[in-house]
Amino acid sequence: MKITAIKVYQVDLPLVEGRYSWSEGKFVEVFDSTVVEIFTDDGHVGYGEVCPLGPFYLPAFGDGARAGIGELAPTLLGQNPTAIGPMNQLMDRALLGHPYVKSAIDMACWDLLGKVTGKSVCDLMGGKFGDAVALYRAISQRPADEMAQNVAEHRADGYTKFQLKVGGRPGEDIDRIHAAANVLTDGEVLVADANTGWRVDDAVRVVNAVRDVDVYIEQPCRSYEHCLTIRRRTSLPFILDENIDGIDALLRGHHDGAMDAINLKISKVGGLTKARQIRDLCVTLNIPMTIEDSWGGDIITAAIAHLAHSTPESLRFSATDFNSYVSVKNATGAPQRKDGHMVASDSPGLGIAPNMHALGKPVAEYTG
Ligand code: MG
């Protein structure tokens, strides 16, 4: 089985709520997503997606994904996409770094492996734990009272886990955390995610001011060292996200006792193959995970569901249903949120079919 062609599509994904705002005044209104379509000589077609959270969240951007895929394409044509290990090694040898570029290709390879074997990606990754995956809702940064109101609104959709976007002015962030905590009900989980936006002194002020609140603190500062400083100065449960970009970072954080949980994003670490490796290591080390991606549409939501649903429930902190945040459907068959949960498809591969109307014409096409 060989790759005969790779097509690349650019898809705009407008946000249902109009604007998604997080730390340091950053926001996105329309997400720039990239879908790859990989054709094989025996008639199978696989799909993958990568969607950075704008060009200023991680070192990733839409045009970069598409340029990188073009750089890799000559190496990939003629290769067996279901040989996931060699495919990843080839990509890493052909292009150093740029993990997000490889994520959509790796995802499409898993889709193809599932289609060829007749198994869902979830089954290939070890099989389902439990009936459904509990989701969290990100609460875009706004004035404190509006964010508290948003928590109540999203509770109506069945969500029980809420992640406040903070990383703004410390005084306002303290108000945001208190306002949201005041509307929580029993069993609900609150996370304050600063997305690297606080200086150390800002973060110290916030964690001191909310020390009696039942809230997780996520990625307060940009550098690992600054996060570790805050970690050692607060008793609040602590999550690392942006700094955990691979196995080395995970092992370092575990050794240092730098976090109680991590946020595992598929494209941040280079695709489902590497995300699964990190997931499995976290299972062994007993580290809970939020399983998601930087952003995405239906294809990424399906991939998240497969990785999350094949993760033991006790270590599944939460996951994300990005397809309910955006107004364009780039595929059918993806999980649809129900009562704050989603379920991985049992159909072969990712279990999705592309919405060719939404994908439009390919922006690039590579053939052998
Ligand atoms: Mg985060």
GROMACS .gro file of C-alpha atoms and ligand atoms in nm:
model
  369
    1MET     CA    1   0.000   0.000   0.000
    2LYS     CA    2   0.149   0.330  -0.109
    3ILE     CA    3   0.061   0.697  -0.094
    4THR     CA    4  -0.018   0.818  -0.444
    5ALA     CA    5  -0.138   1.173  -0.375
    6ILE     CA    6  -0.178   1.427  -0.099
    7LYS     CA    7  -0.428   1.711  -0.122
    8VAL     CA    8  -0.432   2.005   0.116
    9TYR     CA    9  -0.737   2.218   0.197
   10GLN     CA   10  -0.765   2.546   0.387
   11VAL     CA   11  -1.087   2.589   0.583
   12ASP     CA   12  -1.201   2.892   0.779
   13LEU     CA   13  -1.377   2.800   1.104
   14PRO     CA   14  -1.571   3.099   1.245
   15LEU     CA   15  -1.642   3.093   1.615
   16VAL     CA   16  -2.007   3.052   1.721
   17GLU     CA   17  -1.957   3.300   2.007
   18GLY     CA   18  -1.792   3.550   1.771
   19ARG     CA   19  -1.461   3.584   1.951
   20TYR     CA   20  -1.237   3.364   2.167
   21SER     CA   21  -1.015   3.570   2.397
   22TRP     CA   22  -0.741   3.457   2.630
   23SER     CA   23  -0.426   3.591   2.797
   24GLU     CA   24  -0.244   3.915   2.714
   25GLY     CA   25  -0.530   4.045   2.498
   26LYS     CA   26  -0.498   3.769   2.238
   27PHE     CA   27  -0.809   3.663   2.048
   28VAL     CA   28  -0.926   3.477   1.739
   29GLU     CA   29  -1.257   3.516   1.554
   30VAL     CA   30  -1.202   3.284   1.256
   31PHE     CA   31  -0.973   2.984   1.291
   32ASP     CA   32  -0.744   2.893   1.000
   33SER     CA   33  -0.765   2.515   0.971
   34THR     CA   34  -0.579   2.282   0.734
   35VAL     CA   35  -0.714   1.945   0.621
   36VAL     CA   36  -0.501   1.683   0.446
   37GLU     CA   37  -0.642   1.411   0.223
   38ILE     CA   38  -0.409   1.117   0.159
   39PHE     CA   39  -0.484   0.881  -0.132
   40THR     CA   40  -0.340   0.529  -0.163
   41ASP     CA   41  -0.285   0.298  -0.458
   42ASP     CA   42  -0.551   0.055  -0.331
   43GLY     CA   43  -0.826   0.315  -0.324
   44HIS     CA   44  -0.829   0.417   0.041
   45VAL     CA   45  -0.842   0.784   0.145
   46GLY     CA   46  -0.742   0.916   0.489
   47TYR     CA   47  -0.807   1.253   0.652
   48GLY     CA   48  -0.628   1.463   0.909
   49GLU     CA   49  -0.655   1.820   1.037
   50VAL     CA   50  -0.438   2.076   1.211
   51CYS     CA   51  -0.568   2.407   1.343
   52PRO     CA   52  -0.340   2.640   1.541
   53LEU     CA   53  -0.495   2.875   1.797
   54GLY     CA   54  -0.398   3.175   1.585
   55PRO     CA   55  -0.031   3.243   1.501
   56PHE     CA   56   0.059   3.357   1.855
   57TYR     CA   57  -0.038   3.076   2.091
   58LEU     CA   58   0.218   2.804   2.012
   59PRO     CA   59   0.494   2.833   1.749
   60ALA     CA   60   0.247   2.734   1.476
   61PHE     CA   61   0.036   2.908   1.212
   62GLY     CA   62  -0.193   2.806   0.927
   63ASP     CA   63   0.032   2.897   0.636
   64GLY     CA   64   0.319   2.729   0.821
   65ALA     CA   65   0.123   2.403   0.840
   66ARG     CA   66   0.052   2.414   0.467
   67ALA     CA   67   0.409   2.505   0.372
   68GLY     CA   68   0.544   2.230   0.598
   69ILE     CA   69   0.316   1.968   0.447
   70GLY     CA   70   0.445   2.075   0.104
   71GLU     CA   71   0.801   2.031   0.231
   72LEU     CA   72   0.724   1.678   0.354
   73ALA     CA   73   0.510   1.563   0.061
   74PRO     CA   74   0.791   1.442  -0.171
   75THR     CA   75   0.925   1.224   0.112
   76LEU     CA   76   0.583   1.076   0.187
   77LEU     CA   77   0.469   0.990  -0.166
   78GLY     CA   78   0.526   0.619  -0.237
   79GLN     CA   79   0.543   0.530   0.135
   80ASN     CA   80   0.310   0.296   0.324
   81PRO     CA   81   0.090   0.524   0.539
   82THR     CA   82  -0.022   0.239   0.766
   83ALA     CA   83   0.339   0.184   0.878
   84ILE     CA   84   0.290   0.453   1.142
   85GLY     CA   85   0.633   0.416   1.304
   86PRO     CA   86   0.842   0.444   0.988
   87MET     CA   87   0.615   0.726   0.866
   88ASN     CA   88   0.687   0.928   1.179
   89GLN     CA   89   1.058   0.857   1.158
   90LEU     CA   90   1.059   0.967   0.793
   91MET     CA   91   0.883   1.293   0.881
   92ASP     CA   92   1.123   1.364   1.168
   93ARG     CA   93   1.423   1.303   0.942
   94ALA     CA   94   1.287   1.513   0.656
   95LEU     CA   95   1.185   1.812   0.871
   96LEU     CA   96   1.337   1.889   1.208
   97GLY     CA   97   1.089   2.014   1.465
   98HIS     CA   98   0.762   2.170   1.343
   99PRO     CA   99   0.552   1.907   1.524
  100TYR     CA  100   0.220   2.064   1.425
  101VAL     CA  101   0.301   2.022   1.054
  102LYS     CA  102   0.328   1.646   1.106
  103SER     CA  103   0.012   1.618   1.314
  104ALA     CA  104  -0.244   1.624   1.031
  105ILE     CA  105  -0.042   1.372   0.827
  106ASP     CA  106  -0.002   1.137   1.122
  107MET     CA  107  -0.377   1.168   1.192
  108ALA     CA  108  -0.456   1.076   0.830
  109CYS     CA  109  -0.225   0.773   0.859
  110TRP     CA  110  -0.421   0.650   1.165
  111ASP     CA  111  -0.745   0.706   0.971
  112LEU     CA  112  -0.605   0.491   0.689
  113LEU     CA  113  -0.478   0.221   0.928
  114GLY     CA  114  -0.827   0.198   1.073
  115LYS     CA  115  -0.993   0.183   0.734
  116VAL     CA  116  -0.756  -0.090   0.613
  117THR     CA  117  -0.798  -0.302   0.927
  118GLY     CA  118  -1.169  -0.229   0.979
  119LYS     CA  119  -1.102  -0.097   1.330
  120SER     CA  120  -1.168   0.240   1.489
  121VAL     CA  121  -0.867   0.448   1.593
  122CYS     CA  122  -0.994   0.413   1.949
  123ASP     CA  123  -0.974   0.032   1.924
  124LEU     CA  124  -0.629   0.053   1.765
  125MET     CA  125  -0.519   0.268   2.059
  126GLY     CA  126  -0.623   0.010   2.315
  127GLY     CA  127  -1.003   0.015   2.328
  128LYS     CA  128  -1.270   0.218   2.504
  129PHE     CA  129  -1.280   0.296   2.873
  130GLY     CA  130  -1.631   0.380   2.992
  131ASP     CA  131  -1.937   0.489   2.797
  132ALA     CA  132  -1.845   0.849   2.716
  133VAL     CA  133  -1.580   1.119   2.759
  134ALA     CA  134  -1.657   1.414   2.989
  135LEU     CA  135  -1.583   1.750   2.829
  136TYR     CA  136  -1.470   2.084   2.965
  137ARG     CA  137  -1.582   2.423   2.840
  138ALA     CA  138  -1.333   2.703   2.787
  139ILE     CA  139  -1.475   3.035   2.910
  140SER     CA  140  -1.342   3.313   2.690
  141GLN     CA  141  -1.187   3.608   2.876
  142ARG     CA  142  -1.440   3.880   2.956
  143PRO     CA  143  -1.537   4.085   3.261
  144ALA     CA  144  -1.578   3.869   3.573
  145ASP     CA  145  -1.959   3.884   3.590
  146GLU     CA  146  -1.997   3.785   3.224
  147MET     CA  147  -1.764   3.486   3.267
  148ALA     CA  148  -1.963   3.368   3.569
  149GLN     CA  149  -2.278   3.401   3.360
  150ASN     CA  150  -2.114   3.198   3.081
  151VAL     CA  151  -2.038   2.919   3.326
  152ALA     CA  152  -2.408   2.903   3.412
  153GLU     CA  153  -2.504   2.907   3.042
  154HIS     CA  154  -2.267   2.625   2.950
  155ARG     CA  155  -2.382   2.421   3.249
  156ALA     CA  156  -2.713   2.400   3.063
  157ASP     CA  157  -2.526   2.210   2.786
  158GLY     CA  158  -2.421   1.948   3.041
  159TYR     CA  159  -2.067   2.067   3.104
  160THR     CA  160  -1.940   2.018   3.459
  161LYS     CA  161  -1.582   2.134   3.403
  162PHE     CA  162  -1.502   2.496   3.324
  163GLN     CA  163  -1.171   2.650   3.224
  164LEU     CA  164  -1.153   3.023   3.277
  165LYS     CA  165  -0.928   3.216   3.043
  166VAL     CA  166  -0.728   3.442   3.274
  167GLY     CA  167  -0.371   3.569   3.222
  168GLY     CA  168  -0.489   3.931   3.225
  169ARG     CA  169  -0.445   4.193   3.497
  170PRO     CA  170  -0.403   4.017   3.832
  171GLY     CA  171  -0.678   4.214   4.009
  172GLU     CA  172  -0.928   4.139   3.733
  173ASP     CA  173  -0.825   3.773   3.720
  174ILE     CA  174  -0.876   3.741   4.096
  175ASP     CA  175  -1.229   3.878   4.045
  176ARG     CA  176  -1.288   3.637   3.756
  177ILE     CA  177  -1.190   3.333   3.963
  178HIS     CA  178  -1.400   3.440   4.262
  179ALA     CA  179  -1.703   3.524   4.044
  180ALA     CA  180  -1.694   3.188   3.866
  181ALA     CA  181  -1.628   2.993   4.187
  182ASN     CA  182  -1.933   3.159   4.344
  183VAL     CA  183  -2.167   3.012   4.081
  184LEU     CA  184  -2.022   2.657   4.084
  185THR     CA  185  -2.237   2.375   4.211
  186ASP     CA  186  -2.135   2.049   4.378
  187GLY     CA  187  -1.914   1.824   4.169
  188GLU     CA  188  -1.814   2.090   3.918
  189VAL     CA  189  -1.449   2.158   3.841
  190LEU     CA  190  -1.292   2.500   3.790
  191VAL     CA  191  -0.959   2.568   3.620
  192ALA     CA  192  -0.795   2.910   3.584
  193ASP     CA  193  -0.574   2.893   3.275
  194ALA     CA  194  -0.335   3.188   3.239
  195ASN     CA  195  -0.189   3.052   2.914
  196THR     CA  196   0.161   3.183   3.008
  197GLY     CA  197   0.022   3.535   3.055
  198TRP     CA  198   0.133   3.619   3.410
  199ARG     CA  199   0.469   3.742   3.530
  200VAL     CA  200   0.585   3.561   3.842
  201ASP     CA  201   0.477   3.848   4.069
  202ASP     CA  202   0.134   3.859   3.900
  203ALA     CA  203   0.092   3.487   3.951
  204VAL     CA  204   0.196   3.506   4.316
  205ARG     CA  205  -0.066   3.776   4.377
  206VAL     CA  206  -0.339   3.569   4.214
  207VAL     CA  207  -0.262   3.234   4.379
  208ASN     CA  208  -0.237   3.404   4.719
  209ALA     CA  209  -0.568   3.584   4.670
  210VAL     CA  210  -0.755   3.267   4.565
  211ARG     CA  211  -0.581   3.026   4.801
  212ASP     CA  212  -0.910   2.928   4.964
  213VAL     CA  213  -1.092   2.871   4.635
  214ASP     CA  214  -1.137   2.519   4.492
  215VAL     CA  215  -0.959   2.595   4.163
  216TYR     CA  216  -0.678   2.447   3.953
  217ILE     CA  217  -0.407   2.681   3.827
  218GLU     CA  218  -0.293   2.611   3.469
  219GLN     CA  219   0.029   2.732   3.303
  220PRO     CA  220   0.063   3.063   3.491
  221CYS     CA  221   0.389   3.183   3.334
  222ARG     CA  222   0.577   3.143   3.008
  223SER     CA  223   0.886   2.956   3.121
  224TYR     CA  224   0.896   2.620   3.294
  225GLU     CA  225   1.118   2.765   3.566
  226HIS     CA  226   0.873   3.042   3.646
  227CYS     CA  227   0.584   2.794   3.654
  228LEU     CA  228   0.786   2.577   3.891
  229THR     CA  229   0.841   2.878   4.117
  230ILE     CA  230   0.465   2.935   4.138
  231ARG     CA  231   0.400   2.566   4.182
  232ARG     CA  232   0.625   2.568   4.489
  233ARG     CA  233   0.452   2.874   4.634
  234THR     CA  234   0.093   2.756   4.611
  235SER     CA  235  -0.104   2.466   4.757
  236LEU     CA  236  -0.357   2.482   4.472
  237PRO     CA  237  -0.363   2.190   4.225
  238PHE     CA  238  -0.147   2.269   3.926
  239ILE     CA  239  -0.163   2.189   3.553
  240LEU     CA  240   0.111   2.239   3.293
  241ASP     CA  241   0.019   2.280   2.927
  242GLU     CA  242   0.233   2.492   2.695
  243ASN     CA  243   0.559   2.371   2.856
  244ILE     CA  244   0.468   2.001   2.813
  245ASP     CA  245   0.558   1.965   2.446
  246GLY     CA  246   0.701   1.613   2.450
  247ILE     CA  247   0.832   1.320   2.653
  248ASP     CA  248   1.143   1.505   2.777
  249ALA     CA  249   0.935   1.788   2.921
  250LEU     CA  250   0.690   1.543   3.078
  251LEU     CA  251   0.967   1.345   3.246
  252ARG     CA  252   1.136   1.660   3.371
  253GLY     CA  253   0.808   1.790   3.512
  254HIS     CA  254   0.734   1.457   3.676
  255HIS     CA  255   1.081   1.441   3.830
  256ASP     CA  256   1.048   1.795   3.966
  257GLY     CA  257   0.694   1.741   4.093
  258ALA     CA  258   0.605   2.039   3.876
  259MET     CA  259   0.241   1.950   3.808
  260ASP     CA  260  -0.055   1.743   3.922
  261ALA     CA  261  -0.200   1.709   3.571
  262ILE     CA  262  -0.107   1.797   3.214
  263ASN     CA  263  -0.285   1.927   2.910
  264LEU     CA  264  -0.205   1.702   2.612
  265LYS     CA  265  -0.265   1.865   2.275
  266ILE     CA  266  -0.230   1.642   1.970
  267SER     CA  267  -0.062   1.892   1.736
  268LYS     CA  268   0.159   2.039   2.011
  269VAL     CA  269   0.341   1.706   2.037
  270GLY     CA  270   0.335   1.613   1.665
  271GLY     CA  271   0.028   1.395   1.613
  272LEU     CA  272  -0.169   1.102   1.750
  273THR     CA  273   0.133   0.869   1.754
  274LYS     CA  274   0.334   1.088   1.987
  275ALA     CA  275   0.028   1.194   2.186
  276ARG     CA  276  -0.052   0.828   2.249
  277GLN     CA  277   0.306   0.768   2.364
  278ILE     CA  278   0.275   1.053   2.614
  279ARG     CA  279  -0.073   0.936   2.714
  280ASP     CA  280   0.054   0.586   2.786
  281LEU     CA  281   0.346   0.720   2.989
  282CYS     CA  282   0.106   0.939   3.190
  283VAL     CA  283  -0.107   0.631   3.258
  284THR     CA  284   0.199   0.451   3.392
  285LEU     CA  285   0.305   0.753   3.599
  286ASN     CA  286  -0.054   0.816   3.719
  287ILE     CA  287  -0.073   1.170   3.578
  288PRO     CA  288  -0.423   1.292   3.481
  289MET     CA  289  -0.466   1.452   3.140
  290THR     CA  290  -0.688   1.695   2.960
  291ILE     CA  291  -0.686   1.553   2.608
  292GLU     CA  292  -0.741   1.796   2.323
  293ASP     CA  293  -0.567   1.999   2.054
  294SER     CA  294  -0.481   2.364   1.996
  295TRP     CA  295  -0.812   2.403   1.811
  296GLY     CA  296  -0.999   2.231   1.528
  297GLY     CA  297  -1.318   2.126   1.358
  298ASP     CA  298  -1.492   1.791   1.324
  299ILE     CA  299  -1.187   1.591   1.214
  300ILE     CA  300  -0.978   1.701   1.513
  301THR     CA  301  -1.274   1.652   1.747
  302ALA     CA  302  -1.300   1.293   1.621
  303ALA     CA  303  -0.927   1.237   1.677
  304ILE     CA  304  -0.952   1.378   2.031
  305ALA     CA  305  -1.244   1.147   2.103
  306HIS     CA  306  -1.048   0.838   1.994
  307LEU     CA  307  -0.743   0.928   2.203
  308ALA     CA  308  -0.951   1.031   2.505
  309HIS     CA  309  -1.193   0.739   2.497
  310SER     CA  310  -0.902   0.492   2.492
  311THR     CA  311  -0.759   0.656   2.807
  312PRO     CA  312  -0.852   0.516   3.150
  313GLU     CA  313  -1.133   0.720   3.304
  314SER     CA  314  -0.945   0.774   3.628
  315LEU     CA  315  -0.675   0.967   3.438
  316ARG     CA  316  -0.904   1.147   3.195
  317PHE     CA  317  -0.929   1.492   3.351
  318SER     CA  318  -1.130   1.623   3.054
  319ALA     CA  319  -1.139   1.664   2.676
  320THR     CA  320  -1.265   1.919   2.424
  321ASP     CA  321  -1.542   1.914   2.162
  322PHE     CA  322  -1.408   2.186   1.933
  323ASN     CA  323  -1.676   2.113   1.673
  324SER     CA  324  -1.935   2.271   1.902
  325TYR     CA  325  -1.734   2.596   1.924
  326VAL     CA  326  -1.720   2.660   1.548
  327SER     CA  327  -1.996   2.717   1.294
  328VAL     CA  328  -1.851   2.527   0.994
  329LYS     CA  329  -1.867   2.148   0.974
  330ASN     CA  330  -1.564   2.014   0.789
  331ALA     CA  331  -1.679   1.651   0.821
  332THR     CA  332  -1.976   1.433   0.913
  333GLY     CA  333  -1.962   1.141   1.155
  334ALA     CA  334  -1.764   1.328   1.422
  335PRO     CA  335  -1.883   1.297   1.785
  336GLN     CA  336  -2.159   1.537   1.882
  337ARG     CA  337  -2.171   1.660   2.239
  338LYS     CA  338  -2.453   1.514   2.447
  339ASP     CA  339  -2.504   1.613   2.811
  340GLY     CA  340  -2.147   1.742   2.831
  341HIS     CA  341  -1.996   1.420   2.696
  342MET     CA  342  -1.884   1.276   2.364
  343VAL     CA  343  -1.833   0.921   2.236
  344ALA     CA  344  -1.567   0.797   1.994
  345SER     CA  345  -1.705   0.644   1.675
  346ASP     CA  346  -1.692   0.264   1.631
  347SER     CA  347  -1.659   0.304   1.253
  348PRO     CA  348  -1.323   0.225   1.089
  349GLY     CA  349  -1.051   0.489   1.121
  350LEU     CA  350  -1.157   0.825   1.258
  351GLY     CA  351  -1.516   0.749   1.159
  352ILE     CA  352  -1.564   1.070   0.966
  353ALA     CA  353  -1.644   1.162   0.607
  354PRO     CA  354  -1.520   1.497   0.476
  355ASN     CA  355  -1.765   1.772   0.394
  356MET     CA  356  -1.623   1.851   0.050
  357HIS     CA  357  -1.847   2.156   0.019
  358ALA     CA  358  -1.680   2.307   0.327
  359LEU     CA  359  -1.331   2.201   0.216
  360GLY     CA  360  -1.367   2.362  -0.126
  361LYS     CA  361  -1.091   2.326  -0.382
  362PRO     CA  362  -0.750   2.202  -0.263
  363VAL     CA  363  -0.493   2.475  -0.212
  364ALA     CA  364  -0.215   2.228  -0.293
  365GLU     CA  365  -0.191   1.887  -0.453
  366TYR     CA  366   0.113   1.657  -0.453
  367THR     CA  367   0.137   1.344  -0.669
  368GLY     CA  368   0.411   1.090  -0.721
  369MG      MG  369  -0.416   2.539   2.866
   0.00000   0.00000   0.00000
